[in-house]
Amino acid sequence: MKVLVAVKRVVDYNVKVRVKADNSGVDLANVKMSMNPFCEIAVEEAVRLKEKGVATEIVVVSIGPSTAQEQLRTALALGADRAVLVESSEELTSLGVAKLLKAVVDKEQPQLVILGKQAIDSDNNQTGQMLAALTGYGQGTFASKVEVSGDKVNVTREIDDGLQTVALNLPAIVTTDLRLNEPRYASLPNIMKAKKKPLETLTPDALGVSVVSTNKTLKVEAPAVRSAGIKVKSVAELVEKLKNEAKVI
């Protein structure tokens, strides 16, 4: 079984994001970039399926600038077999990414596609669902457990009421939640081996996909600075402040 895993290059989650002075976007100059944490979980799940003998090949794909090769090499060091980079400098929407992934899925013909449920930069939680709609595959989102059996995959989903298990016919789309697994660290020997693994570079034009966006970013602003909290001596004082200062009652 071939497994396709989508990964995204994002600002490292430990970095405090800064907005450009002209409010045109996020300042990425000299900022540490990493693989999206949910994508790390997706890669880990694919590697575990291969270790169980379920998967025979893992292909990782990323869409973005040429520097995204760094994150693809990380995925190769974690256990993926080969990588595909769809190189684009455009500001892509979730739909644009889903269309490009659909073209890669058509090219690679995987039996299982695994994505992180969302990226920590755009935070949209849309690409997996859009890809399922474009391909016509069954989808299991917010997965906390994945079990492949024959031509089906059982996905335990985290929902508001608790857990829901769905059975999907392969090929299928799965998006990963936090509790699915704990990603491993790449060892130094595997990092060295990853440099020799194949990495194919494509373009949207080569895939026959237009990435022209109908959305335009007008302005990016940092969240308003919160004022410090205060202590009150009595319930009466609390009610008075909520009524006259906060004006919430």
CSV table of C-alpha atoms in Angstrom, one decimal:
chain,number,residue,atom,x,y,z
A,1,MET,CA,0.0,0.0,0.0
A,2,LYS,CA,1.3,3.4,-0.9
A,3,VAL,CA,0.7,6.2,1.6
A,4,LEU,CA,0.9,9.9,0.6
A,5,VAL,CA,1.6,12.4,3.3
A,6,ALA,CA,1.3,16.2,2.9
A,7,VAL,CA,3.5,18.4,5.0
A,8,LYS,CA,3.7,22.2,5.3
A,9,ARG,CA,6.6,24.6,6.1
A,10,VAL,CA,5.5,27.0,8.9
A,11,VAL,CA,7.1,29.3,11.5
A,12,ASP,CA,8.4,27.1,14.3
A,13,TYR,CA,5.8,26.9,17.1
A,14,ASN,CA,8.4,28.2,19.7
A,15,VAL,CA,8.9,31.5,17.8
A,16,LYS,CA,6.9,34.6,18.7
A,17,VAL,CA,5.4,35.8,15.5
A,18,ARG,CA,6.0,39.4,14.5
A,19,VAL,CA,4.0,41.5,12.0
A,20,LYS,CA,5.8,43.6,9.4
A,21,ALA,CA,5.9,47.3,9.9
A,22,ASP,CA,3.7,47.9,6.9
A,23,ASN,CA,1.1,45.3,8.1
A,24,SER,CA,1.4,43.5,4.8
A,25,GLY,CA,2.1,40.1,6.5
A,26,VAL,CA,4.2,38.2,9.0
A,27,ASP,CA,7.9,39.0,9.2
A,28,LEU,CA,9.8,35.8,8.2
A,29,ALA,CA,13.3,37.4,8.0
A,30,ASN,CA,15.7,35.2,10.0
A,31,VAL,CA,12.9,33.3,11.6
A,32,LYS,CA,13.2,29.6,12.3
A,33,MET,CA,10.9,27.5,10.1
A,34,SER,CA,9.8,23.9,10.8
A,35,MET,CA,7.4,21.2,9.8
A,36,ASN,CA,3.8,21.9,10.9
A,37,PRO,CA,3.3,19.9,14.1
A,38,PHE,CA,0.2,18.2,12.9
A,39,CYS,CA,2.1,17.2,9.7
A,40,GLU,CA,4.8,15.6,11.9
A,41,ILE,CA,2.0,13.4,13.4
A,42,ALA,CA,0.9,12.5,9.9
A,43,VAL,CA,4.4,11.4,8.9
A,44,GLU,CA,4.8,9.4,12.2
A,45,GLU,CA,1.5,7.6,11.5
A,46,ALA,CA,2.6,6.7,8.0
A,47,VAL,CA,6.0,5.4,9.3
A,48,ARG,CA,4.2,3.3,11.9
A,49,LEU,CA,2.0,1.8,9.3
A,50,LYS,CA,5.1,0.9,7.3
A,51,GLU,CA,6.7,-0.7,10.4
A,52,LYS,CA,3.6,-2.8,10.9
A,53,GLY,CA,3.9,-4.1,7.3
A,54,VAL,CA,0.7,-2.3,6.2
A,55,ALA,CA,2.4,0.3,4.1
A,56,THR,CA,5.0,-0.5,1.5
A,57,GLU,CA,6.0,3.1,0.4
A,58,ILE,CA,5.6,6.5,1.9
A,59,VAL,CA,5.7,9.6,-0.3
A,60,VAL,CA,5.7,13.0,1.3
A,61,VAL,CA,4.6,16.1,-0.6
A,62,SER,CA,4.9,19.8,0.2
A,63,ILE,CA,3.7,22.9,-1.7
A,64,GLY,CA,5.7,26.1,-1.3
A,65,PRO,CA,9.0,27.7,-2.0
A,66,SER,CA,12.2,25.8,-2.7
A,67,THR,CA,13.2,26.2,0.9
A,68,ALA,CA,10.5,23.7,1.8
A,69,GLN,CA,12.9,21.0,0.7
A,70,GLU,CA,14.3,21.3,4.3
A,71,GLN,CA,11.0,20.0,5.7
A,72,LEU,CA,10.8,17.3,3.1
A,73,ARG,CA,14.3,16.1,4.0
A,74,THR,CA,13.2,16.0,7.6
A,75,ALA,CA,10.3,13.8,6.7
A,76,LEU,CA,12.6,11.5,4.7
A,77,ALA,CA,14.9,11.3,7.7
A,78,LEU,CA,11.9,10.2,9.8
A,79,GLY,CA,11.2,7.3,7.5
A,80,ALA,CA,9.5,8.4,4.3
A,81,ASP,CA,10.9,6.9,1.1
A,82,ARG,CA,10.7,9.7,-1.4
A,83,ALA,CA,9.5,13.3,-1.6
A,84,VAL,CA,7.7,15.6,-4.0
A,85,LEU,CA,7.9,19.4,-3.9
A,86,VAL,CA,5.4,21.4,-5.9
A,87,GLU,CA,7.3,24.7,-6.0
A,88,SER,CA,5.2,27.9,-5.9
A,89,SER,CA,5.9,31.3,-4.5
A,90,GLU,CA,2.2,32.3,-4.6
A,91,GLU,CA,0.1,32.9,-1.5
A,92,LEU,CA,-2.0,29.8,-1.7
A,93,THR,CA,-5.5,29.3,-0.4
A,94,SER,CA,-6.7,26.0,1.1
A,95,LEU,CA,-8.6,25.3,-2.1
A,96,GLY,CA,-5.5,26.0,-4.2
A,97,VAL,CA,-3.5,23.6,-2.1
A,98,ALA,CA,-6.2,21.0,-2.3
A,99,LYS,CA,-6.3,21.2,-6.1
A,100,LEU,CA,-2.5,20.7,-6.3
A,101,LEU,CA,-2.7,17.8,-3.9
A,102,LYS,CA,-5.5,16.3,-6.1
A,103,ALA,CA,-3.1,16.5,-9.1
A,104,VAL,CA,-0.4,14.7,-7.1
A,105,VAL,CA,-2.9,12.1,-5.9
A,106,ASP,CA,-3.9,11.5,-9.5
A,107,LYS,CA,-0.2,11.1,-10.4
A,108,GLU,CA,0.9,8.9,-7.5
A,109,GLN,CA,-2.3,6.9,-7.0
A,110,PRO,CA,-1.9,6.3,-3.2
A,111,GLN,CA,-4.3,4.1,-1.3
A,112,LEU,CA,-4.1,6.3,1.8
A,113,VAL,CA,-3.6,10.1,2.1
A,114,ILE,CA,-2.7,11.5,5.5
A,115,LEU,CA,-2.6,15.2,6.3
A,116,GLY,CA,-2.4,17.2,9.5
A,117,LYS,CA,-5.9,18.5,10.5
A,118,GLN,CA,-4.7,22.1,10.3
A,119,ALA,CA,-1.6,24.3,9.9
A,120,ILE,CA,-0.6,26.4,12.8
A,121,ASP,CA,-0.1,29.5,10.6
A,122,SER,CA,-3.3,29.8,8.6
A,123,ASP,CA,-5.3,27.6,11.1
A,124,ASN,CA,-8.0,26.9,8.5
A,125,ASN,CA,-8.6,23.2,8.9
A,126,GLN,CA,-9.9,23.0,5.3
A,127,THR,CA,-7.4,21.3,3.0
A,128,GLY,CA,-8.1,17.7,4.0
A,129,GLN,CA,-11.9,18.1,3.6
A,130,MET,CA,-11.5,19.9,0.3
A,131,LEU,CA,-9.2,17.2,-1.0
A,132,ALA,CA,-11.7,14.5,-0.1
A,133,ALA,CA,-14.4,16.4,-2.0
A,134,LEU,CA,-12.2,16.8,-5.1
A,135,THR,CA,-11.1,13.2,-5.2
A,136,GLY,CA,-14.4,11.7,-4.1
A,137,TYR,CA,-12.6,9.6,-1.4
A,138,GLY,CA,-14.0,8.9,2.0
A,139,GLN,CA,-12.6,11.1,4.8
A,140,GLY,CA,-11.8,10.5,8.5
A,141,THR,CA,-11.0,13.8,10.1
A,142,PHE,CA,-9.6,14.6,13.6
A,143,ALA,CA,-8.2,11.0,13.8
A,144,SER,CA,-7.0,9.8,17.2
A,145,LYS,CA,-6.6,6.2,16.0
A,146,VAL,CA,-6.1,4.6,12.6
A,147,GLU,CA,-6.4,0.9,11.8
A,148,VAL,CA,-6.1,-0.5,8.3
A,149,SER,CA,-7.7,-3.8,7.7
A,150,GLY,CA,-7.8,-5.2,4.2
A,151,ASP,CA,-9.4,-2.7,1.8
A,152,LYS,CA,-10.8,-0.6,4.7
A,153,VAL,CA,-9.4,1.8,7.2
A,154,ASN,CA,-11.1,2.4,10.6
A,155,VAL,CA,-10.6,5.9,11.9
A,156,THR,CA,-11.5,6.9,15.5
A,157,ARG,CA,-12.4,10.6,15.4
A,158,GLU,CA,-12.5,13.1,18.2
A,159,ILE,CA,-15.8,14.9,18.2
A,160,ASP,CA,-17.7,17.2,20.7
A,161,ASP,CA,-19.6,14.2,22.1
A,162,GLY,CA,-16.6,12.0,22.6
A,163,LEU,CA,-15.2,9.5,20.1
A,164,GLN,CA,-16.7,8.3,16.8
A,165,THR,CA,-15.3,5.5,14.7
A,166,VAL,CA,-15.9,5.5,10.9
A,167,ALA,CA,-15.0,2.7,8.4
A,168,LEU,CA,-13.7,4.0,5.1
A,169,ASN,CA,-13.1,2.2,1.9
A,170,LEU,CA,-9.7,2.6,0.5
A,171,PRO,CA,-8.5,4.9,-1.1
A,172,ALA,CA,-9.3,7.4,1.7
A,173,ILE,CA,-8.2,10.7,3.3
A,174,VAL,CA,-7.3,10.9,6.9
A,175,THR,CA,-6.5,14.1,8.9
A,176,THR,CA,-4.6,13.7,12.2
A,177,ASP,CA,-5.4,15.1,15.6
A,178,LEU,CA,-2.9,15.6,18.5
A,179,ARG,CA,-3.6,12.4,20.4
A,180,LEU,CA,-3.0,10.1,17.4
A,181,ASN,CA,0.7,9.6,18.3
A,182,GLU,CA,3.9,11.2,19.5
A,183,PRO,CA,6.3,11.9,16.6
A,184,ARG,CA,9.8,10.6,16.9
A,185,TYR,CA,13.1,12.5,16.5
A,186,ALA,CA,15.2,11.9,13.4
A,187,SER,CA,18.5,10.2,14.2
A,188,LEU,CA,21.8,11.5,12.7
A,189,PRO,CA,22.4,8.4,10.5
A,190,ASN,CA,18.9,8.8,9.1
A,191,ILE,CA,19.4,12.5,8.5
A,192,MET,CA,22.5,11.6,6.5
A,193,LYS,CA,20.7,8.9,4.5
A,194,ALA,CA,17.8,11.3,3.8
A,195,LYS,CA,20.2,13.5,1.7
A,196,LYS,CA,20.4,10.7,-0.9
A,197,LYS,CA,16.7,9.9,-1.1
A,198,PRO,CA,14.9,11.0,-4.2
A,199,LEU,CA,13.2,14.4,-4.1
A,200,GLU,CA,11.2,15.4,-7.2
A,201,THR,CA,10.4,19.0,-8.0
A,202,LEU,CA,7.2,19.9,-9.9
A,203,THR,CA,5.3,23.2,-10.7
A,204,PRO,CA,1.6,23.9,-10.7
A,205,ASP,CA,1.8,24.4,-14.5
A,206,ALA,CA,3.4,21.0,-14.9
A,207,LEU,CA,0.4,19.6,-13.0
A,208,GLY,CA,-2.1,21.6,-15.0
A,209,VAL,CA,-3.4,23.5,-12.0
A,210,SER,CA,-4.1,27.2,-11.8
A,211,VAL,CA,-3.2,28.7,-8.4
A,212,VAL,CA,-4.5,32.1,-9.1
A,213,SER,CA,-6.3,33.1,-5.8
A,214,THR,CA,-9.6,35.0,-5.6
A,215,ASN,CA,-8.6,36.1,-2.1
A,216,LYS,CA,-6.4,39.1,-1.2
A,217,THR,CA,-4.8,39.9,2.1
A,218,LEU,CA,-5.6,43.5,2.9
A,219,LYS,CA,-3.9,43.8,6.3
A,220,VAL,CA,-2.3,41.8,9.0
A,221,GLU,CA,-2.3,43.0,12.6
A,222,ALA,CA,-1.0,41.7,15.9
A,223,PRO,CA,-3.6,40.9,18.6
A,224,ALA,CA,-4.5,43.8,20.9
A,225,VAL,CA,-2.3,43.8,24.0
A,226,ARG,CA,-4.3,42.7,27.0
A,227,SER,CA,-4.3,44.8,30.1
A,228,ALA,CA,-3.1,43.3,33.4
A,229,GLY,CA,-5.6,41.7,35.6
A,230,ILE,CA,-6.6,43.1,39.0
A,231,LYS,CA,-7.8,41.6,42.3
A,232,VAL,CA,-11.1,42.7,43.9
A,233,LYS,CA,-11.9,42.6,47.6
A,234,SER,CA,-15.5,41.6,47.4
A,235,VAL,CA,-18.3,40.3,45.2
A,236,ALA,CA,-19.9,43.7,45.3
A,237,GLU,CA,-16.8,45.3,43.9
A,238,LEU,CA,-16.6,42.6,41.2
A,239,VAL,CA,-20.1,43.2,40.1
A,240,GLU,CA,-19.6,47.0,40.1
A,241,LYS,CA,-16.5,46.7,37.8
A,242,LEU,CA,-18.2,44.3,35.5
A,243,LYS,CA,-21.2,46.6,35.2
A,244,ASN,CA,-19.5,50.0,35.0
A,245,GLU,CA,-16.0,49.3,33.6
A,246,ALA,CA,-16.2,46.1,31.6
A,247,LYS,CA,-19.9,46.8,30.8
A,248,VAL,CA,-20.7,43.2,30.3
A,249,ILE,CA,-23.7,43.1,32.7
